Short mmCIF file of C-alpha atoms and ligand atoms in Angstrom, two decimals:
data_model
loop_
_atom_site.label_atom_id
_atom_site.label_comp_id
_atom_site.label_asym_id
_atom_site.label_seq_id
_atom_site.Cartn_x
_atom_site.Cartn_y
_atom_site.Cartn_z
CA MET A 16 0.00 0.00 0.00
CA SER A 17 1.28 3.48 -0.82
CA LYS A 18 2.07 5.94 1.95
CA ILE A 19 -0.90 7.96 3.19
CA SER A 20 -0.54 11.71 2.86
CA ALA A 21 -2.92 14.36 4.24
CA ALA A 22 -4.72 16.40 1.61
CA ILE A 23 -7.04 19.37 1.82
CA THR A 24 -10.26 18.20 0.17
CA ALA A 25 -12.68 21.07 0.91
CA VAL A 26 -12.62 24.75 1.86
CA GLY A 27 -15.20 27.06 3.45
CA ALA A 28 -15.17 30.52 4.98
CA TYR A 29 -17.17 33.38 6.40
CA VAL A 30 -16.66 37.10 6.87
CA PRO A 31 -19.19 39.41 8.53
CA ASP A 32 -21.06 41.91 6.33
CA PHE A 33 -19.98 45.11 8.07
CA ARG A 34 -17.04 46.82 6.31
CA LEU A 35 -14.85 49.14 8.36
CA THR A 36 -13.11 51.28 5.73
CA ASN A 37 -9.98 53.41 6.09
CA LYS A 38 -12.18 56.44 5.53
CA VAL A 39 -14.32 55.59 8.56
CA LEU A 40 -11.19 54.91 10.64
CA GLU A 41 -10.06 58.46 9.76
CA THR A 42 -13.04 59.69 11.79
CA MET A 43 -12.18 57.47 14.77
CA VAL A 44 -8.40 57.92 15.25
CA ASP A 45 -5.62 60.18 13.97
CA THR A 46 -4.85 58.29 10.76
CA ASN A 47 -5.47 58.50 7.05
CA ASP A 48 -6.20 56.24 4.10
CA GLU A 49 -2.87 57.02 2.45
CA TRP A 50 -0.82 56.02 5.53
CA ILE A 51 -2.75 52.78 6.06
CA THR A 52 -2.64 51.83 2.37
CA THR A 53 1.06 52.48 1.83
CA ARG A 54 2.24 51.03 5.18
CA THR A 55 -0.01 47.95 5.26
CA GLY A 56 -1.93 47.46 1.99
CA ILE A 57 -5.26 47.39 3.87
CA LYS A 58 -8.31 49.25 2.55
CA GLU A 59 -11.08 47.77 4.68
CA ARG A 60 -11.74 44.99 7.17
CA ARG A 61 -14.90 43.12 8.23
CA ILE A 62 -16.29 43.50 11.75
CA LEU A 63 -18.76 41.28 13.60
CA LYS A 64 -20.97 43.97 15.08
CA ASP A 65 -23.34 41.75 17.08
CA LYS A 66 -22.42 42.13 20.74
CA ASP A 67 -23.84 38.72 21.67
CA LYS A 68 -21.81 36.75 19.09
CA GLY A 69 -18.26 35.50 19.62
CA THR A 70 -15.64 33.68 17.56
CA SER A 71 -17.72 30.49 17.52
CA TYR A 72 -20.32 32.26 15.38
CA LEU A 73 -17.69 32.93 12.70
CA ALA A 74 -16.26 29.41 12.97
CA ILE A 75 -19.68 27.76 12.69
CA LYS A 76 -20.54 29.83 9.60
CA ALA A 77 -17.24 28.86 7.94
CA ALA A 78 -17.71 25.18 8.77
CA GLU A 79 -21.30 25.25 7.50
CA ASP A 80 -20.11 26.78 4.22
CA LEU A 81 -17.59 23.94 3.84
CA LEU A 82 -20.14 21.25 4.69
CA LYS A 83 -22.68 22.67 2.25
CA LYS A 84 -20.18 22.89 -0.61
CA SER A 85 -18.56 19.50 -0.03
CA LYS A 86 -21.73 17.60 0.98
CA VAL A 87 -19.70 15.94 3.75
CA ASP A 88 -21.83 14.41 6.51
CA PRO A 89 -20.71 16.15 9.74
CA ALA A 90 -21.30 12.92 11.68
CA GLU A 91 -18.32 11.44 9.78
CA ILE A 92 -15.87 14.04 11.09
CA ASP A 93 -13.41 12.57 13.61
CA LEU A 94 -11.83 15.72 14.99
CA VAL A 95 -12.51 19.47 14.97
CA ILE A 96 -9.62 21.83 15.70
CA VAL A 97 -10.25 25.56 16.08
CA GLY A 98 -7.19 27.80 15.88
CA THR A 99 -8.06 31.04 17.63
CA ALA A 100 -6.51 33.84 19.65
CA THR A 101 -9.98 35.04 20.67
CA PRO A 102 -11.86 32.04 22.09
CA ASP A 103 -15.48 32.58 23.15
CA LEU A 104 -14.49 31.93 26.78
CA PRO A 105 -11.12 31.60 28.55
CA VAL A 106 -12.16 28.12 29.73
CA ALA A 107 -14.46 25.78 27.73
CA SER A 108 -12.98 25.18 24.31
CA THR A 109 -14.59 27.04 21.40
CA ALA A 110 -14.00 24.00 19.17
CA VAL A 111 -16.15 21.76 21.38
CA TYR A 112 -19.11 24.13 21.06
CA VAL A 113 -18.55 24.52 17.31
CA ALA A 114 -18.39 20.73 16.76
CA SER A 115 -21.71 20.25 18.54
CA GLU A 116 -23.40 23.11 16.70
CA ILE A 117 -22.41 21.82 13.25
CA GLY A 118 -23.54 18.27 14.01
CA ALA A 119 -20.08 16.71 14.32
CA THR A 120 -21.57 14.40 16.92
CA ASN A 121 -18.89 11.71 16.63
CA ALA A 122 -15.93 14.06 16.82
CA PHE A 123 -13.74 15.23 19.66
CA ALA A 124 -12.58 18.83 19.54
CA TYR A 125 -10.10 21.28 20.98
CA ASP A 126 -8.60 24.74 20.46
CA LEU A 127 -5.07 25.55 19.38
CA GLN A 128 -3.31 28.81 20.25
CA ALA A 129 -0.24 30.11 18.45
CA ALA A 130 -1.45 33.61 17.53
CA CYS A 131 -1.12 34.39 13.82
CA SER A 132 0.49 30.97 13.20
CA ASN A 133 -2.62 29.17 14.48
CA PHE A 134 -3.72 27.90 11.11
CA LEU A 135 -0.22 26.96 9.96
CA TYR A 136 0.50 24.96 13.12
CA GLY A 137 -3.04 23.54 12.89
CA MET A 138 -2.27 22.22 9.40
CA SER A 139 0.67 20.31 10.85
CA THR A 140 -1.47 18.90 13.68
CA ALA A 141 -4.40 17.94 11.44
CA ALA A 142 -2.13 16.36 8.83
CA SER A 143 -0.28 14.27 11.42
CA TYR A 144 -3.52 12.63 12.60
CA ILE A 145 -4.34 11.72 8.99
CA GLU A 146 -0.82 10.54 8.04
CA SER A 147 -0.69 8.26 11.08
CA GLY A 148 -3.85 6.55 9.86
CA ARG A 149 -5.60 7.31 13.12
CA TYR A 150 -8.37 9.51 11.69
CA LYS A 151 -9.98 9.98 8.29
CA LYS A 152 -11.64 13.39 8.49
CA VAL A 153 -10.14 16.30 10.41
CA LEU A 154 -11.83 19.69 10.21
CA LEU A 155 -9.42 22.57 10.82
CA ILE A 156 -10.94 26.01 11.40
CA GLY A 157 -9.11 29.31 11.85
CA ALA A 158 -11.39 31.93 13.39
CA ASP A 159 -10.93 35.23 15.18
CA LYS A 160 -13.11 38.07 16.36
CA MET A 161 -10.15 40.45 16.61
CA SER A 162 -12.49 43.40 17.14
CA SER A 163 -13.19 41.98 20.62
CA ILE A 164 -9.59 42.64 21.75
CA LEU A 165 -8.86 45.92 19.94
CA ASP A 166 -8.66 49.37 21.46
CA TYR A 167 -10.38 51.57 18.89
CA THR A 168 -8.55 54.62 20.24
CA ASP A 169 -5.13 53.05 19.50
CA ARG A 170 -4.24 53.82 15.89
CA THR A 171 -1.26 51.47 15.91
CA THR A 172 -3.42 48.35 16.24
CA CYS A 173 -7.05 49.11 15.37
CA ILE A 174 -6.26 49.81 11.72
CA ILE A 175 -4.64 46.41 11.18
CA PHE A 176 -7.01 43.69 12.30
CA GLY A 177 -10.39 42.36 11.15
CA ASP A 178 -12.81 39.52 11.92
CA GLY A 179 -13.26 36.34 9.90
CA ALA A 180 -13.06 32.56 9.73
CA GLY A 181 -11.99 29.86 7.30
CA ALA A 182 -12.13 26.07 7.39
CA VAL A 183 -10.51 23.17 5.55
CA LEU A 184 -11.06 19.44 5.66
CA PHE A 185 -8.03 17.13 5.76
CA GLU A 186 -8.47 13.59 4.40
CA PRO A 187 -6.12 10.72 3.47
CA ASN A 188 -4.64 10.72 -0.03
CA GLU A 189 -2.84 7.86 -1.75
CA GLU A 190 -1.65 9.80 -4.82
CA GLY A 191 1.06 11.61 -2.91
CA LEU A 192 -0.90 14.88 -2.79
CA GLY A 193 -1.39 17.08 0.30
CA LEU A 194 1.15 18.13 2.90
CA GLN A 195 4.72 17.40 1.77
CA ASP A 196 6.96 19.19 4.26
CA GLU A 197 6.93 21.70 7.09
CA PHE A 198 9.43 23.93 8.85
CA LEU A 199 7.89 25.37 12.02
CA ARG A 200 9.66 27.60 14.54
CA SER A 201 8.99 29.54 17.76
CA ASP A 202 10.95 31.87 20.03
CA GLY A 203 9.74 33.06 23.46
CA LYS A 204 11.95 36.12 23.25
CA GLY A 205 9.16 37.59 21.16
CA ARG A 206 6.61 37.64 23.97
CA PRO A 207 7.00 41.32 24.98
CA PHE A 208 6.47 42.61 21.45
CA LEU A 209 2.98 41.31 20.72
CA ARG A 210 0.63 40.30 23.50
CA ILE A 211 -2.37 40.90 25.73
CA GLU A 212 -0.88 41.62 29.13
CA ALA A 213 -3.77 40.84 31.46
CA GLY A 214 -6.54 38.31 31.87
CA GLY A 215 -4.25 35.29 32.07
CA SER A 216 -2.70 33.54 35.08
CA LEU A 217 0.21 35.97 35.21
CA LEU A 218 -1.94 39.04 35.62
CA PRO A 219 -5.60 38.17 36.30
CA ALA A 220 -8.30 40.68 35.48
CA SER A 221 -8.83 43.43 38.02
CA GLU A 222 -10.20 46.95 38.13
CA GLU A 223 -6.64 48.11 37.66
CA THR A 224 -6.01 46.05 34.50
CA VAL A 225 -9.24 47.28 32.95
CA LYS A 226 -8.39 50.88 33.79
CA ASN A 227 -4.91 50.42 32.29
CA LYS A 228 -6.37 48.94 29.08
CA GLN A 229 -4.31 45.78 29.55
CA HIS A 230 -6.94 43.51 28.01
CA TYR A 231 -6.34 44.87 24.53
CA VAL A 232 -3.74 43.72 22.02
CA TYR A 233 -0.46 45.54 22.34
CA GLN A 234 2.03 45.44 19.49
CA ASP A 235 5.47 46.99 19.06
CA GLY A 236 4.89 47.11 15.32
CA LYS A 237 8.39 48.08 14.23
CA SER A 238 10.06 45.23 16.16
CA VAL A 239 7.50 42.66 15.04
CA PHE A 240 7.89 43.87 11.47
CA LYS A 241 11.66 43.37 11.58
CA PHE A 242 11.35 39.79 12.86
CA ALA A 243 8.44 38.94 10.56
CA VAL A 244 9.97 40.23 7.37
CA SER A 245 13.22 38.28 7.73
CA ASN A 246 11.85 35.12 9.33
CA MET A 247 8.91 34.59 6.98
CA ALA A 248 11.19 34.98 3.97
CA ASP A 249 13.82 32.68 5.55
CA VAL A 250 11.45 29.78 6.19
CA ALA A 251 9.82 30.08 2.77
CA ALA A 252 13.25 30.00 1.11
CA LYS A 253 14.29 27.10 3.35
CA ILE A 254 11.29 24.95 2.43
CA MET A 255 11.93 25.58 -1.27
CA GLU A 256 15.59 24.66 -0.95
CA ARG A 257 14.91 21.55 1.12
CA ASN A 258 12.40 20.27 -1.44
CA LYS A 259 14.47 21.37 -4.44
CA LEU A 260 11.71 23.70 -5.62
CA SER A 261 12.72 26.47 -8.01
CA HIS A 262 10.53 29.57 -8.38
CA ASP A 263 9.08 27.95 -11.51
CA ASP A 264 7.99 24.91 -9.49
CA VAL A 265 6.02 26.98 -6.97
CA HIS A 266 2.52 27.74 -8.28
CA TRP A 267 1.32 29.76 -5.29
CA LEU A 268 2.60 31.50 -2.18
CA VAL A 269 -0.10 31.49 0.53
CA PRO A 270 1.23 34.08 2.99
CA HIS A 271 -0.19 35.31 6.29
CA GLN A 272 -1.87 38.66 5.65
CA ALA A 273 -0.28 40.97 8.23
CA ASN A 274 1.34 43.55 6.01
CA LYS A 275 1.69 43.79 2.22
CA ARG A 276 5.34 44.81 2.62
CA ILE A 277 6.10 41.55 4.48
CA ILE A 278 4.29 39.54 1.81
CA ASP A 279 6.19 41.32 -0.99
CA ALA A 280 9.53 40.70 0.74
CA THR A 281 8.75 36.99 1.11
CA ALA A 282 7.67 36.66 -2.53
CA ASN A 283 10.75 38.57 -3.63
CA ARG A 284 13.07 36.25 -1.71
CA MET A 285 11.35 33.25 -3.34
CA GLY A 286 11.72 34.83 -6.78
CA LEU A 287 7.96 34.79 -7.39
CA ASP A 288 6.01 37.19 -9.60
CA ASN A 289 2.95 38.91 -8.13
CA ASP A 290 0.55 36.69 -10.04
CA LYS A 291 1.67 33.70 -7.94
CA VAL A 292 1.07 35.45 -4.63
CA MET A 293 -2.33 35.11 -2.97
CA MET A 294 -3.41 38.40 -1.44
CA ASN A 295 -6.66 39.70 0.07
CA ILE A 296 -5.29 41.90 2.86
CA GLN A 297 -6.83 44.92 1.11
CA ARG A 298 -10.32 43.55 1.82
CA TYR A 299 -10.03 41.79 5.18
CA GLY A 300 -6.95 43.18 6.96
CA ASN A 301 -5.21 40.81 9.35
CA THR A 302 -7.75 38.23 10.54
CA THR A 303 -5.07 36.34 12.58
CA SER A 304 -6.10 32.65 12.44
CA ALA A 305 -8.28 33.08 9.36
CA THR A 306 -5.89 34.64 6.82
CA LEU A 307 -4.64 31.41 5.21
CA PRO A 308 -8.01 29.64 4.77
CA LEU A 309 -9.62 32.90 3.58
CA LEU A 310 -6.97 32.99 0.83
CA LEU A 311 -7.76 29.40 -0.17
CA TRP A 312 -11.45 30.31 -0.23
CA ASP A 313 -10.87 33.34 -2.47
CA TYR A 314 -8.47 31.54 -4.84
CA GLU A 315 -10.02 28.05 -4.80
CA LYS A 316 -11.30 28.21 -8.40
CA GLN A 317 -7.81 29.04 -9.70
CA LEU A 318 -6.16 26.09 -7.96
CA LYS A 319 -5.43 22.93 -9.92
CA LYS A 320 -4.76 19.39 -8.80
CA GLY A 321 -1.01 18.95 -8.32
CA ASP A 322 -0.25 22.68 -7.83
CA ASN A 323 2.63 23.34 -5.43
CA LEU A 324 1.60 25.72 -2.64
CA VAL A 325 3.96 27.25 -0.08
CA PHE A 326 2.23 28.55 3.05
CA ALA A 327 4.12 30.97 5.32
CA ALA A 328 3.10 32.78 8.51
CA PHE A 329 4.50 34.79 11.39
CA GLY A 330 2.79 35.66 14.66
CA GLY A 331 2.99 36.64 18.31
CA GLY A 332 5.00 34.51 20.68
CA PHE A 333 6.95 34.57 18.35
CA THR A 334 5.67 31.71 16.18
CA TRP A 335 6.36 31.20 12.49
CA GLY A 336 7.00 28.70 9.75
CA ALA A 337 6.34 27.42 6.26
CA ILE A 338 4.48 24.43 4.83
CA TYR A 339 4.76 22.90 1.37
CA LEU A 340 1.50 21.30 0.18
CA LYS A 341 0.37 19.81 -3.13
CA TRP A 342 -3.20 20.80 -3.96
CA ALA A 343 -5.45 17.77 -4.35
CA TYR A 344 -8.47 18.73 -6.49
CA ASN A 345 -9.88 20.84 -9.31
CA SER A 346 -13.02 22.77 -8.39
O1 UT7 B 256 0.21 39.24 12.33
C1 UT7 B 256 1.07 39.15 13.41
C2 UT7 B 256 2.37 39.75 13.15
N1 UT7 B 256 2.25 41.17 12.97
C3 UT7 B 256 2.90 41.77 12.00
O2 UT7 B 256 3.56 41.13 11.20
C4 UT7 B 256 2.85 43.28 11.96
C5 UT7 B 256 4.23 43.85 11.74
N2 UT7 B 256 4.28 45.32 11.80
C6 UT7 B 256 3.74 46.11 10.86
O3 UT7 B 256 3.06 45.65 9.97
C7 UT7 B 256 4.08 47.58 10.91
O4 UT7 B 256 5.09 47.80 11.85
C8 UT7 B 256 2.86 48.51 11.25
C9 UT7 B 256 1.88 48.52 10.09
C10 UT7 B 256 2.19 48.02 12.51
C11 UT7 B 256 3.37 49.93 11.45
O5 UT7 B 256 4.06 50.38 10.30
P1 UT7 B 256 5.52 51.02 10.43
O6 UT7 B 256 5.93 51.40 9.08
O7 UT7 B 256 6.40 50.05 11.17
O8 UT7 B 256 5.24 52.30 11.29
P2 UT7 B 256 5.91 52.76 12.67
O9 UT7 B 256 5.34 51.98 13.80
O10 UT7 B 256 7.39 52.80 12.49
O11 UT7 B 256 5.38 54.25 12.75
C12 UT7 B 256 5.81 55.25 11.83
C13 UT7 B 256 5.08 56.54 12.15
C14 UT7 B 256 5.13 56.92 13.62
O12 UT7 B 256 5.20 58.32 13.70
P3 UT7 B 256 6.61 59.09 13.95
O13 UT7 B 256 7.13 58.54 15.28
O14 UT7 B 256 7.47 58.70 12.80
O15 UT7 B 256 6.21 60.50 14.00
C15 UT7 B 256 3.79 56.46 14.15
O16 UT7 B 256 3.37 57.19 15.27
O17 UT7 B 256 3.70 56.41 11.82
C16 UT7 B 256 2.89 56.73 12.98
N3 UT7 B 256 1.69 55.91 12.96
C17 UT7 B 256 0.59 56.23 12.26
N4 UT7 B 256 0.30 57.28 11.48
C18 UT7 B 256 -0.91 57.30 10.91
C19 UT7 B 256 1.49 54.71 13.57
N5 UT7 B 256 0.26 54.27 13.29
C20 UT7 B 256 -0.32 55.17 12.49
C21 UT7 B 256 -1.58 55.26 11.86
N6 UT7 B 256 -1.83 56.34 11.08
N7 UT7 B 256 -2.52 54.32 11.99
#
């Protein structure tokens, strides 16, 4: 029997209707469309306005889109993983709730947290379960309601992030398609540069932490940028070299959507023209766990069976890495 590889066999996604444009942000903080566009590439982002809906709402919608398109019976799903930096609740996994709501009644479920690398690390986790032969259907969802942790008076963070969710199904493949190789890294030295200070075990919530706005995302953008731009390019180049892929062999770069300048630098290092680089940052901003599956969702029709895709991401922690995957179907 040939070796089992783990292929993506279906994609789904969801973004909320409300569009927060750069023009509207100009009325909220001291910023302007020109600064945001040239420094980040973002024009607008989607926001989940409903106060009573959390990340699970986005994740469920994305999963339902996948199930509807693929006609997969949710009762056949073995495992549901939700990558998220904004779980519904600090305790009681979002994935467990999502699995029940979508009818994945025979699955177990858990959350995964590695900030903006959530989906990338999740691909590794999901694929390993399939490759081992232990499970046949693993649903991986990346979902974040970033608006729930943003300070809309802080122009350095509120212009960057948006809400959204994407989902993929991993299944066994015997044609050698699916995940081929991964190079995943992390470095705890990055912790001070991108974090939420309070609300965890180190600094539990108190009147003081609320007053000091320590429950919002803090980012030292310049430092994170420096690490992201070199590390994302390094790992993408490394995975190409290790798999003897020339720029002609790579059909698509699927890069985390944090900043267009970081994406351009990565593509440049790989020797890729713009038409091989997936990009939707202009429409959604940085949706943290959802950027990679939202790209697959937007570009699905252009993907062909056998295409070589290189995924790359960088996030808080720090966490980063690259994955080489062969696309498994024509849509
Ligand atoms: O997804 C997880 C990983 N995250 C990332 O990869 C994000 C990495 N970082 C970045 O993308 C960029 O650092 C930012 C987009 C966050 C910031 O861009 P930058 O080019 O690094 O700007 P900066 O922080 O160096 O700020 C330059 C100037 C400053 O003014 P002065 O000190 O030069 O007078 C800022 O105060 O721009 C100012 N500034 C703004 N101006 C208008 C900062 N934010 C804004 C804003 N509008 N929204």
